[in-house]
Structures are given as C-alpha cells and as structure tokens.
CSV table of C-alpha atoms and ligand atoms in Angstrom, one decimal:
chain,number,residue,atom,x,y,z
A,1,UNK,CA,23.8,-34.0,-3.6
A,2,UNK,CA,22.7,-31.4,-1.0
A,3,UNK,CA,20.2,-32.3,1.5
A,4,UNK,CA,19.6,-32.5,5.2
A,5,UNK,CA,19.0,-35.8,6.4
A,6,UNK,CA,15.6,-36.0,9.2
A,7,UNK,CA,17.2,-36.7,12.6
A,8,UNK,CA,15.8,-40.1,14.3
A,9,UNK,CA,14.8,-38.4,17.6
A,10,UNK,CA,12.9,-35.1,18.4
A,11,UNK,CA,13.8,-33.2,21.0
A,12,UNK,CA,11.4,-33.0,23.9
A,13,UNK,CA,10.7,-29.5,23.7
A,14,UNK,CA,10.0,-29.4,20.3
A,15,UNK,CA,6.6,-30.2,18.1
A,16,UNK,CA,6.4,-33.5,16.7
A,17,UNK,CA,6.4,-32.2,13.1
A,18,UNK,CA,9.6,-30.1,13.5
A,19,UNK,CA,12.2,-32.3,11.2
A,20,UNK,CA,8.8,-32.8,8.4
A,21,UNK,CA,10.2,-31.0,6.2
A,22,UNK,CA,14.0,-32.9,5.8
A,23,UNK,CA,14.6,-36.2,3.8
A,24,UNK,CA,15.2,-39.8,4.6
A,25,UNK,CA,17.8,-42.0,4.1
A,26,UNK,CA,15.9,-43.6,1.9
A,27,UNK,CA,15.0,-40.6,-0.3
A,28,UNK,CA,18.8,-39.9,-0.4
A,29,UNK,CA,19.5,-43.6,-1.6
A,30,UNK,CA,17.1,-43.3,-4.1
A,31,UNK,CA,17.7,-40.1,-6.0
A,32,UNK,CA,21.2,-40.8,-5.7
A,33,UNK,CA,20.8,-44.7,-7.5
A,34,UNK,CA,18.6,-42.0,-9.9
A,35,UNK,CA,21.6,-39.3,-11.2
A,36,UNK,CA,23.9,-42.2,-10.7
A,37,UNK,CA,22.6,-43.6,-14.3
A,38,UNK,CA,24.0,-40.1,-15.9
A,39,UNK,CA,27.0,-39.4,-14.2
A,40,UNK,CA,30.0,-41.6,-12.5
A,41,UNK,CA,29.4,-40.3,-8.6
A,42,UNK,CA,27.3,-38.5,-6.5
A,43,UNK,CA,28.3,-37.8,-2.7
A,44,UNK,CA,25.9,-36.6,-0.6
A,45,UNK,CA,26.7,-33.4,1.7
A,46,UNK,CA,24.7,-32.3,4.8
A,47,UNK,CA,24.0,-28.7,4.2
A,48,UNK,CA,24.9,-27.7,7.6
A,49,UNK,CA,27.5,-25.3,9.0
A,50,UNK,CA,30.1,-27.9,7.4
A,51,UNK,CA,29.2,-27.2,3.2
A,52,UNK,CA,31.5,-24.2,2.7
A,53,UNK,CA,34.2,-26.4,4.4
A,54,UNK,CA,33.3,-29.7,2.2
A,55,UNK,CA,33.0,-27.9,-1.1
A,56,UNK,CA,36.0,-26.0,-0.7
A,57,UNK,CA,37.7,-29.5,-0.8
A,58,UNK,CA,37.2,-29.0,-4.1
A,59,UNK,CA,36.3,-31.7,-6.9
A,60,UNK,CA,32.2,-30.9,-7.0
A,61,UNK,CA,31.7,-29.5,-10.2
A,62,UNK,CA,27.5,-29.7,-9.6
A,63,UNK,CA,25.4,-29.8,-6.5
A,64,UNK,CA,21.7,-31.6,-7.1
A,65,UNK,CA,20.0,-29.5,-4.6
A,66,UNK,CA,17.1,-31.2,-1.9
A,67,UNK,CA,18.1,-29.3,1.1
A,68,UNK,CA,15.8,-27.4,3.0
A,69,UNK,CA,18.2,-26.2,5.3
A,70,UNK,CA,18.7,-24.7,8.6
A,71,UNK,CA,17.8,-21.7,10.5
A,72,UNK,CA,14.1,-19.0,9.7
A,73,UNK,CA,12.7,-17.9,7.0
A,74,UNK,CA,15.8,-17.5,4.6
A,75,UNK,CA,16.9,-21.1,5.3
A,76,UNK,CA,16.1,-23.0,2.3
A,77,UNK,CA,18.1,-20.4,0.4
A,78,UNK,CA,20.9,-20.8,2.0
A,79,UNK,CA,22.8,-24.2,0.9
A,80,UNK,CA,21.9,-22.3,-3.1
A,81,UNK,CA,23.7,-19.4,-1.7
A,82,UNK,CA,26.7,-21.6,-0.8
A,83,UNK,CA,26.4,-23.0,-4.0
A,84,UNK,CA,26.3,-19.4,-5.7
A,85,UNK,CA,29.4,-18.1,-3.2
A,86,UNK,CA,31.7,-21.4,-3.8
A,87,UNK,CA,30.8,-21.0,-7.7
A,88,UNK,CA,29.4,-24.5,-7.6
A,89,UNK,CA,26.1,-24.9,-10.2
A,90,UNK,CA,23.2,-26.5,-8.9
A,91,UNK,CA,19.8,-27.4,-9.4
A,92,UNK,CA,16.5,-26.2,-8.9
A,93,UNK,CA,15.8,-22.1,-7.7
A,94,UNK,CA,17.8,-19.8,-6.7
A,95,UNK,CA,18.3,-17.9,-3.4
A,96,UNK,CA,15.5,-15.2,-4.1
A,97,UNK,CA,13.2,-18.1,-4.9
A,98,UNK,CA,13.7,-20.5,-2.8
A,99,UNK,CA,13.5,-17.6,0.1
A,100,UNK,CA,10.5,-16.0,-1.7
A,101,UNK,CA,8.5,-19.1,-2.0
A,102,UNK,CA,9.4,-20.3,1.8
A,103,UNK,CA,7.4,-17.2,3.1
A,104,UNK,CA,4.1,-17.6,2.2
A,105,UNK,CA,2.8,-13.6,2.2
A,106,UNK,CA,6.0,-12.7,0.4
A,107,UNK,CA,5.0,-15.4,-2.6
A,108,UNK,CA,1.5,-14.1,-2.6
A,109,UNK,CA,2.7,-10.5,-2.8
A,110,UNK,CA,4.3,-11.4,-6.0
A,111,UNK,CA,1.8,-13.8,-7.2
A,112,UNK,CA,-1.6,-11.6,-6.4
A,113,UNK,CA,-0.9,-9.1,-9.2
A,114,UNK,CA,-1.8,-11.7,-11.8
A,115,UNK,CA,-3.7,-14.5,-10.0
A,116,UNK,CA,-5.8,-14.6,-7.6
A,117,UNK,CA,-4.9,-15.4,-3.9
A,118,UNK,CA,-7.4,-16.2,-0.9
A,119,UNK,CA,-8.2,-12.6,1.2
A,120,UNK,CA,-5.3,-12.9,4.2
A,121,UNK,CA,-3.6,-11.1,6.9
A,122,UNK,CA,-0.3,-11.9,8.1
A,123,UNK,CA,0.5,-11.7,12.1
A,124,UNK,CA,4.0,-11.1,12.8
A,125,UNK,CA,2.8,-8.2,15.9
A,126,UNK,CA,-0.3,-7.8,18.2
A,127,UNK,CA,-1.4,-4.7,16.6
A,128,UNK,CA,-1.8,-7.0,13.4
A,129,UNK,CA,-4.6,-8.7,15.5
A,130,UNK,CA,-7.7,-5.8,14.7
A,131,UNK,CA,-6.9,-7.0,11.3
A,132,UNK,CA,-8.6,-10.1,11.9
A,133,UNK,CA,-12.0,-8.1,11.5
A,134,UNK,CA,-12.0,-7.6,8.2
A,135,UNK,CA,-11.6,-11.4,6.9
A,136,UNK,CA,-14.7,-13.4,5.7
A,137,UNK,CA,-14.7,-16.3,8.3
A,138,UNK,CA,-14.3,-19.4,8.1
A,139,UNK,CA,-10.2,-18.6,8.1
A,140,UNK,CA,-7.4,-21.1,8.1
A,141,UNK,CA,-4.4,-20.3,10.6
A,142,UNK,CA,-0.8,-21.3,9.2
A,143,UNK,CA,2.6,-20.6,9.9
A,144,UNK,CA,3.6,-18.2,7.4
A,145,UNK,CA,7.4,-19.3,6.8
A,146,UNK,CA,7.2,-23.4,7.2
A,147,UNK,CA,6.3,-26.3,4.5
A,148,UNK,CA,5.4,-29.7,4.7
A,149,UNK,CA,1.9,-28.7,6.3
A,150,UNK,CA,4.1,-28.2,9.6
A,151,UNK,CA,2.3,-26.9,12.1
A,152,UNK,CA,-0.9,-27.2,10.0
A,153,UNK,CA,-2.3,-30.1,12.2
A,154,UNK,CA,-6.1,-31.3,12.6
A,155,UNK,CA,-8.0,-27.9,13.6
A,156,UNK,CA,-6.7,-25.1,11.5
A,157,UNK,CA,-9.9,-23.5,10.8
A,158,UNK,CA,-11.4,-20.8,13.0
A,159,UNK,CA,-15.1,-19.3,12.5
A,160,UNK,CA,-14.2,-15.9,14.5
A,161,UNK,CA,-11.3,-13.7,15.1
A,162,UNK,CA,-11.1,-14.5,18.4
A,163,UNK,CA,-10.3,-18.2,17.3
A,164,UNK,CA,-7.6,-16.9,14.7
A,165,UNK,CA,-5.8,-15.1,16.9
A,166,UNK,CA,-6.0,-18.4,20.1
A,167,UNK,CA,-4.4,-20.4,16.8
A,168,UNK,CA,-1.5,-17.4,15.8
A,169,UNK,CA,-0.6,-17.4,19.6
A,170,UNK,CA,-0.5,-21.2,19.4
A,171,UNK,CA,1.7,-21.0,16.4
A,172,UNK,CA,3.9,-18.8,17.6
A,173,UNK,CA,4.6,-20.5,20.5
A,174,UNK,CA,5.0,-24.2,18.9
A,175,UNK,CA,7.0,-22.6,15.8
A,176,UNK,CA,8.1,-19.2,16.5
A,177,UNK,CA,7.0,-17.3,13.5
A,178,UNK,CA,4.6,-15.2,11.9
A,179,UNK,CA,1.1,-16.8,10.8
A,180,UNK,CA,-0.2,-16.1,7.8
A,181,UNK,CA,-4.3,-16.1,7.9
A,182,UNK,CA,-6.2,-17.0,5.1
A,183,UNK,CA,-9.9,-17.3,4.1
A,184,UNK,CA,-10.2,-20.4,3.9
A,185,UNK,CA,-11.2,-21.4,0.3
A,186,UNK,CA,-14.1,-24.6,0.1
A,187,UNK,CA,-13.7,-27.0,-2.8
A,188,UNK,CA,-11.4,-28.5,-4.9
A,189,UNK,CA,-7.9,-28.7,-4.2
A,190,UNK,CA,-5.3,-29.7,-6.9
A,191,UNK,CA,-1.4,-29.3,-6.9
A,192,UNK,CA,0.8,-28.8,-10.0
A,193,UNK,CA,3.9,-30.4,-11.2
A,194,UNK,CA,6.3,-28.2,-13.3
A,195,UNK,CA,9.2,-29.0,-15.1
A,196,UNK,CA,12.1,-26.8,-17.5
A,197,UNK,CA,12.9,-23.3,-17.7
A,198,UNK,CA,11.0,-20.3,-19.1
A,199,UNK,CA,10.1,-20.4,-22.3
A,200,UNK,CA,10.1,-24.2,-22.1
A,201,UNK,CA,8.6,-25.2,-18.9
A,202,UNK,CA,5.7,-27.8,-19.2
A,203,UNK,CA,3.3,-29.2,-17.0
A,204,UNK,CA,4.1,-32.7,-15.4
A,205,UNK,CA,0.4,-33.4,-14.5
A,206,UNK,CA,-2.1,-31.7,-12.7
A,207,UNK,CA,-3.6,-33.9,-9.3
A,208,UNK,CA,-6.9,-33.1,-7.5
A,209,UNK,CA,-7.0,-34.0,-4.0
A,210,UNK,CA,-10.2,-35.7,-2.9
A,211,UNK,CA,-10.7,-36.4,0.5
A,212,UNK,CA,-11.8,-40.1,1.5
A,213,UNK,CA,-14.1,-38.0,4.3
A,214,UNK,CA,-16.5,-35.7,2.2
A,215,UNK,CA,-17.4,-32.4,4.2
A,216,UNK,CA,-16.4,-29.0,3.3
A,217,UNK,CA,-13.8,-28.2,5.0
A,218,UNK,CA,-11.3,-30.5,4.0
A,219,UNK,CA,-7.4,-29.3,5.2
A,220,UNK,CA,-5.0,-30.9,3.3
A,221,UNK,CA,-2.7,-31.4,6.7
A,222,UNK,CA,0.1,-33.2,8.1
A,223,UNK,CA,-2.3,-36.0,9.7
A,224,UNK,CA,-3.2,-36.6,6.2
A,225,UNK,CA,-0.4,-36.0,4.5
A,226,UNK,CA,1.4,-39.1,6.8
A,227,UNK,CA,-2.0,-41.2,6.5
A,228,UNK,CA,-2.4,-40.5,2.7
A,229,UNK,CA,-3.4,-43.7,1.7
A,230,UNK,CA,-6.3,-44.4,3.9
A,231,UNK,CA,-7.4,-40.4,4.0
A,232,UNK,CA,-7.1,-39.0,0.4
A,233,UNK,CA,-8.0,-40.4,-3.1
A,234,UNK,CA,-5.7,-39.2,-5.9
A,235,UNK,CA,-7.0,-38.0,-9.5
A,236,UNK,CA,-4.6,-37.5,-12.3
A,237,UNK,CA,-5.5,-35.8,-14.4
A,238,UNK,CA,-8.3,-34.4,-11.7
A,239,UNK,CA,-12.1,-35.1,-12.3
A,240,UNK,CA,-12.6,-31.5,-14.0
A,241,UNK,CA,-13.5,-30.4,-17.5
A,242,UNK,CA,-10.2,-29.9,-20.2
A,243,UNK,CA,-11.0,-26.4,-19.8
A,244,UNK,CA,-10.4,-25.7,-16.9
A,245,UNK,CA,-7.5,-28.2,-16.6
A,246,UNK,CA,-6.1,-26.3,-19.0
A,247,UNK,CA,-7.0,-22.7,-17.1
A,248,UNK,CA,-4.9,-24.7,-14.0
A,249,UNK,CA,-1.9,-25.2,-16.0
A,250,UNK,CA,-1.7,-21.8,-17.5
A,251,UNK,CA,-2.1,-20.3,-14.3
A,252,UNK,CA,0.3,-22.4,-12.6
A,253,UNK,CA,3.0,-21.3,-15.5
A,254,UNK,CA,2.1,-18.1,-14.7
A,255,UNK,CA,2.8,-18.2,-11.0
A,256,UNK,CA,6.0,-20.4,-11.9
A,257,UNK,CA,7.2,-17.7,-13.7
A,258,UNK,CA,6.4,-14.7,-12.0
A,259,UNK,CA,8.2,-16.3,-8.4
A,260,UNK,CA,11.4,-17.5,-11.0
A,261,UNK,CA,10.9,-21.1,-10.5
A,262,UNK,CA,13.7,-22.8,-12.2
A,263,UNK,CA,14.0,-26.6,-13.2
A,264,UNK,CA,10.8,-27.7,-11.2
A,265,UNK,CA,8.4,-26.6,-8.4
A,266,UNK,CA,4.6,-27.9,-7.6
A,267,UNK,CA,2.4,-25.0,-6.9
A,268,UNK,CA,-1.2,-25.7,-4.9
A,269,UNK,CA,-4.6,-24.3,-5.6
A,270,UNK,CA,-7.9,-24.7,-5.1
A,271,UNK,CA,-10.7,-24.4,-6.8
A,272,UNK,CA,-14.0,-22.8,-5.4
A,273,UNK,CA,-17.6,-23.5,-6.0
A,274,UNK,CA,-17.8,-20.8,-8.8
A,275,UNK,CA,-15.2,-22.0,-10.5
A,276,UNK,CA,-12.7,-19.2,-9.3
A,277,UNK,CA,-9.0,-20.5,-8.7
A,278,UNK,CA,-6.9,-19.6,-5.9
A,279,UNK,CA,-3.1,-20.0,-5.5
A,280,UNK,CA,-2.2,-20.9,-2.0
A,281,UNK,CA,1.5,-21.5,-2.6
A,282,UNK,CA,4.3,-22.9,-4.6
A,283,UNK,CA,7.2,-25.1,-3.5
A,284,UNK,CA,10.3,-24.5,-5.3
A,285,UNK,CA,11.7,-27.5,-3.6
A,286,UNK,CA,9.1,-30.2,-3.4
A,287,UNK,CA,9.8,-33.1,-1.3
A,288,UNK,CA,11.3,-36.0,-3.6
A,289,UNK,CA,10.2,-39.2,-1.6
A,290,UNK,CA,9.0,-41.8,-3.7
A,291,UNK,CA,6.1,-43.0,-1.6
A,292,UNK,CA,5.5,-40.5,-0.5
A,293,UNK,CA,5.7,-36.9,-2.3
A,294,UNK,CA,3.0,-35.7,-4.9
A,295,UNK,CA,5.1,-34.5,-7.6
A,296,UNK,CA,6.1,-38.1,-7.5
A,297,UNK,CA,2.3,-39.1,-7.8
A,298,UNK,CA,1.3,-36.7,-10.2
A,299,UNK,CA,3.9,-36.7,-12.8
A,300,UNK,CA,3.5,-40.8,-12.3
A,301,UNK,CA,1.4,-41.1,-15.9
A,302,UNK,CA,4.6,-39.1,-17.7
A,303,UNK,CA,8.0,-40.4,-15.7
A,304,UNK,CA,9.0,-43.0,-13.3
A,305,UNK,CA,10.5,-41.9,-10.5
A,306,UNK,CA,14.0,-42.4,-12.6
A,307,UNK,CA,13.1,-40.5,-15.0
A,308,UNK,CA,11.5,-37.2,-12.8
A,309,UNK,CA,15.0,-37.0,-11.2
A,310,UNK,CA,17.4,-37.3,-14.0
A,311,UNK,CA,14.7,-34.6,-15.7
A,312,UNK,CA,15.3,-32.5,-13.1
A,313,UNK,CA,19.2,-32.7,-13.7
A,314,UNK,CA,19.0,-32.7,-17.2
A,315,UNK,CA,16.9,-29.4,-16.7
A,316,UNK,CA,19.4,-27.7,-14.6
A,317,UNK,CA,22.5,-28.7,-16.9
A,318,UNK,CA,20.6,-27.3,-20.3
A,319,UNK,CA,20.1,-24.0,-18.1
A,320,UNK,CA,24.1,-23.9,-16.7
A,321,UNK,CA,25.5,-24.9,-20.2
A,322,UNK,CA,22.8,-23.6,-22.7
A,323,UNK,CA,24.6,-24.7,-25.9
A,324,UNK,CA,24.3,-28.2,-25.0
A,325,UNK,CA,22.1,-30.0,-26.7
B,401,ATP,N1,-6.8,-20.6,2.0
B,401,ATP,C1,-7.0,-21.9,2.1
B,401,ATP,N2,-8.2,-22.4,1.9
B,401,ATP,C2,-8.5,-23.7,2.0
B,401,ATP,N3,-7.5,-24.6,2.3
B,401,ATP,C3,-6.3,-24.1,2.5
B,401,ATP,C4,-5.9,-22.8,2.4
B,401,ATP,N4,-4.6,-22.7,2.7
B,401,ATP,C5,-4.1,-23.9,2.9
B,401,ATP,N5,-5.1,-24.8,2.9
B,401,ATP,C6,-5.1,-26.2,3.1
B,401,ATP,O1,-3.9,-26.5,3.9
B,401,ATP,C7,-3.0,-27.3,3.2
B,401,ATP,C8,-1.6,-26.9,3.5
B,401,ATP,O2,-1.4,-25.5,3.2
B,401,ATP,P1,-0.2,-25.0,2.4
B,401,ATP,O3,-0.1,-25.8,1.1
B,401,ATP,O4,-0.2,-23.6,2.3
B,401,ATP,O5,1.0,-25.4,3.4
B,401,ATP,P2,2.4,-26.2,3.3
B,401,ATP,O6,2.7,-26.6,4.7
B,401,ATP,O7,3.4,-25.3,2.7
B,401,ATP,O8,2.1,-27.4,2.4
B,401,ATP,P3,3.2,-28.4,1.6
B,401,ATP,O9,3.1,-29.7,2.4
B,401,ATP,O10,2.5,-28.5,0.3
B,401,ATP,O11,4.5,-27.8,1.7
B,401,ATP,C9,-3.4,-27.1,1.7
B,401,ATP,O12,-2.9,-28.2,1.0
B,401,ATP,C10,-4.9,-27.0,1.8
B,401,ATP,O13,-5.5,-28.2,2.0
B,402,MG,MG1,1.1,-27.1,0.2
C-alpha cells in the first residue's frame, strides 16, 4: 500500500494545514486490516524518494494506491508513475488523472465542455490581475493546485477585485502557487461518490452538505472540515427531488469520465438557486479516513468501510486482469 504518512510536527515556517492532505496511522492500519481480508499481506511503502528503491526489491505484485505524494502540481501522480515505470499495477487513476484532477483549472478545462463550471480566472502572473474585472463578485479565492480545502481557511470570499487579488498574494505566499478564482456559487453543495470503470461505474451515494450556520455563503473549509460534527449536517441521499438526484449522478458520471477516473473518485458540486449545477472539482484520490472522509459517509447506506475498500481493490483487479470474473 502506497501512502504518505502526516508528519507529527509542522515546521515553523510553514501553514498549519500543510501535511492536510496525507494519512494517518490510523487510516493506514485500517485500510490495511481491510485488503488484508482478500489477500495474505499488505506492506505499506512511503512514496517518497525511497519507492523505486523498495519496489525494485521485488516481490509486490500490486500497489493499493493512497499517496498523495511529494513535490507541486504533478505530485499526486507521481508514486502511479512509479508504479507504471517499475511495471507494478495499482489502483485508482492514472498519472494524467491524478495530475489533471490535482490542478483545478486544468480539470475544469476538460470538464467545461460538457458541464457547467463556475465563471473563473486563474492567477499564476500579475498581468492575470485586470482579469479580476470581469468576474461577477462575490468570488471565492483558492489555491489552484492543493486539496483537502488547504489553504481554503475561514475568509475565502471577496466582494471586489481588489480583495481577490489581497487573497491570491496571500496564497501565494502561504502555499506558493497559482490561485484559481471562482464565482462563488450560493446554494446547495453536494459531493459524489463513484465507484468501477467506464461502462460500469455506479454511483456510491450522493451527500448534500448542510451547514449547521444558515447564511449564504457557506465555504465548505478546512475549519469545518476538522470541526465536522458540530458545523455541518449530512444528508444521504440529499434533501432534493429524485430528479434532480438523478441529474447529479449523470453529471457526475459524466465528469468521471471525461477526466478518466478509474476505480473511484468523489467529485463536488453545487447546486444554485435556479436549479443550475456547477462542478467545482473531482478528487481522483479521496481521503480514505474512516471518521473522517466523505466518501466514507456517503457510500455509508451501501458499504461499510470494509466493504468500500476491498471494492476499490476488487475494481482495480477486474480492470488489470479483465477476464477475471
Ligand atoms: N465556486 C464556488 N462557489 C461556492 N463555493 C465554493 C466554490 N469553490 C469552492 N467552494 C467551497 O470551498 C470548498 C472547497 O473547495 P474545493 O472542493 O474546490 O477544494 P478542495 O480543497 O480541493 O476540497 P477537498 O477537501 O474536497 O479536496 C467547497 O467544498 C465549497 O464549499
Ligand atoms: Mg472539494
């Protein structure tokens, strides 16, 4: 099992949130207990610098990939590209994917020519800044290549481009990379479990969002995302007509397919006042922590946590060996 363990201290001069994204022990332990019902060992491997050394040892013959890796923008494809180089199969995306899907205008690029994605402007450059102008304001300010809701902390929103660009600066500064901004999209929220492989990919659950605070602009962040319980109410399926449920899931197939998901991703939306959906981004390696993750949560009326993992195996070993049964 690939994954890269959350350090217990964070350097000084570094945000608070910068290790969100990796697992715990925990999550290791409990995954591992998980595949360890189908097959006779699983060793987990920090996809660090030491992977190509470790599987070149030689007796892997699968990697069950968590890792989010190391490094910018490319870094969660990178212990998959290991995988690919060492001829090692693993689970989950590939490379592209997992690289597509960790920058956020990249996935919308793909995405916006068959669903519709929130009005945006990325800032890698100050000349990107008179772009600002032309958003419909209130915006939300995020770092364009991070997960987790890192760096998406308690004020996000700005009402004026002046505001944006005080929060890209910020951004830059506390995470180094572009920011992605977004008009910012009041109503519903609801995130998407998928699991299989085109054709055959199904819909794990669909979970609306509701915050415990009501006011319209509810940001789905990191404070809340760590205080879930008191903060957020969960609804699965989500307080919405079947209609439109079923509008969600086709468009979160659609999405899953058109960034080459494989095995299982969660993709987020919301939903505004008119009834319009919006993507806002899919994670092709959703966190696995069970407290804590919402695939977890929302495919919790289908599978145990047991059962999620070994589906995501069972997925990935179908796709590597079709003619199994
Ligand atoms: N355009 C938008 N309009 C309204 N809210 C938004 C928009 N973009 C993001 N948000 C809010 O910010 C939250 C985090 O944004 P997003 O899902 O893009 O970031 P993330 O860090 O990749 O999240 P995750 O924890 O799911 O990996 C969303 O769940 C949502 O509540
Ligand atoms: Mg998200």
């Amino acid at each position: 099992m690939l994954n890269n363990l959350r350090p217990g201290k964070i350097p000084a001069d570094m945000p608070d949130d910068c290790f969100e994204e990796f697992d715990s022990c925990d999550t290791v332990a409990c995954i591992r207990a998980a595949l360890l019902e189908l097959v006779a060992e699983v060793v987990p491997l920090c996809a660090d610098r030491t992977l190509p050394g470790r599987l070149s040892e030689g007796g892997f013959h699968f990697a069950f990939n968590i890792a989010e890796g190391t490094g910018r923008r490319c870094r969660e494809a990178v212990p998959a590209a290991v995988c690919e180089l060492m001829g090692i199969p693993y689970s989950a995306s590939d490379p592209l994917t997992l690289g597509l899907t960790l920058d956020k205008a990249m996935a919308r690029r793909v995405v916006g020519s068959e669903v519709r994605v929130p009005g945006a402007v990325l800032v890698q450059r100050e000349a990107d800044f008179a772009a600002l102008e032309n958003l419909c304001y209130p915006v939300i300010v995020k770092p364009n290549d991070e997960g987790s809701s890192k760096g998406i902390r308690d004020n996000p929103i700005a009402d004026d481009p002046a505001g944006a660009r005080s929060r890209c600066e910020r951004l830059l500064r506390h995470y180094g990379c572009p920011s992605l901004v977004e008009e910012f999209i009041e109503g519903i929220e609801v995130t998407v479990g998928i699991l299989g492989n085109t054709p055959q990919e199904r819909v794990l659950g669909v979970m609306e969002i509701e915050p415990v605070t009501r006011g319209a602009r509810f940001v789905y962040s990191l404070e809340v995302k760590r205080d879930w319980r008191k903060c957020v109410t969960y609804h699965v399926p989500p307080r919405l007509d079947a209609g439109t449920v079923t509008m969600i899931e086709e468009t979160a197939i659609r999405a899953f397919r058109l960034l080459g998901c494989r095995d299982f991703a969660r993709i987020d939306f919301r939903l505004d006042r008119s009834g319009t959906l919006f993507f806002l981004e899919c994670n092709a390696l959703p966190g696995l922590d069970p407290a804590n993750s919402d695939i977890v949560f929302l495919s919790a009326n289908a599978l145990n946590y047991r059962q999620l993992v070994q589906g995501i195996l069972v997925e990935a070993a179908r796709r590597e060996a079709p003619s199994t049964p």
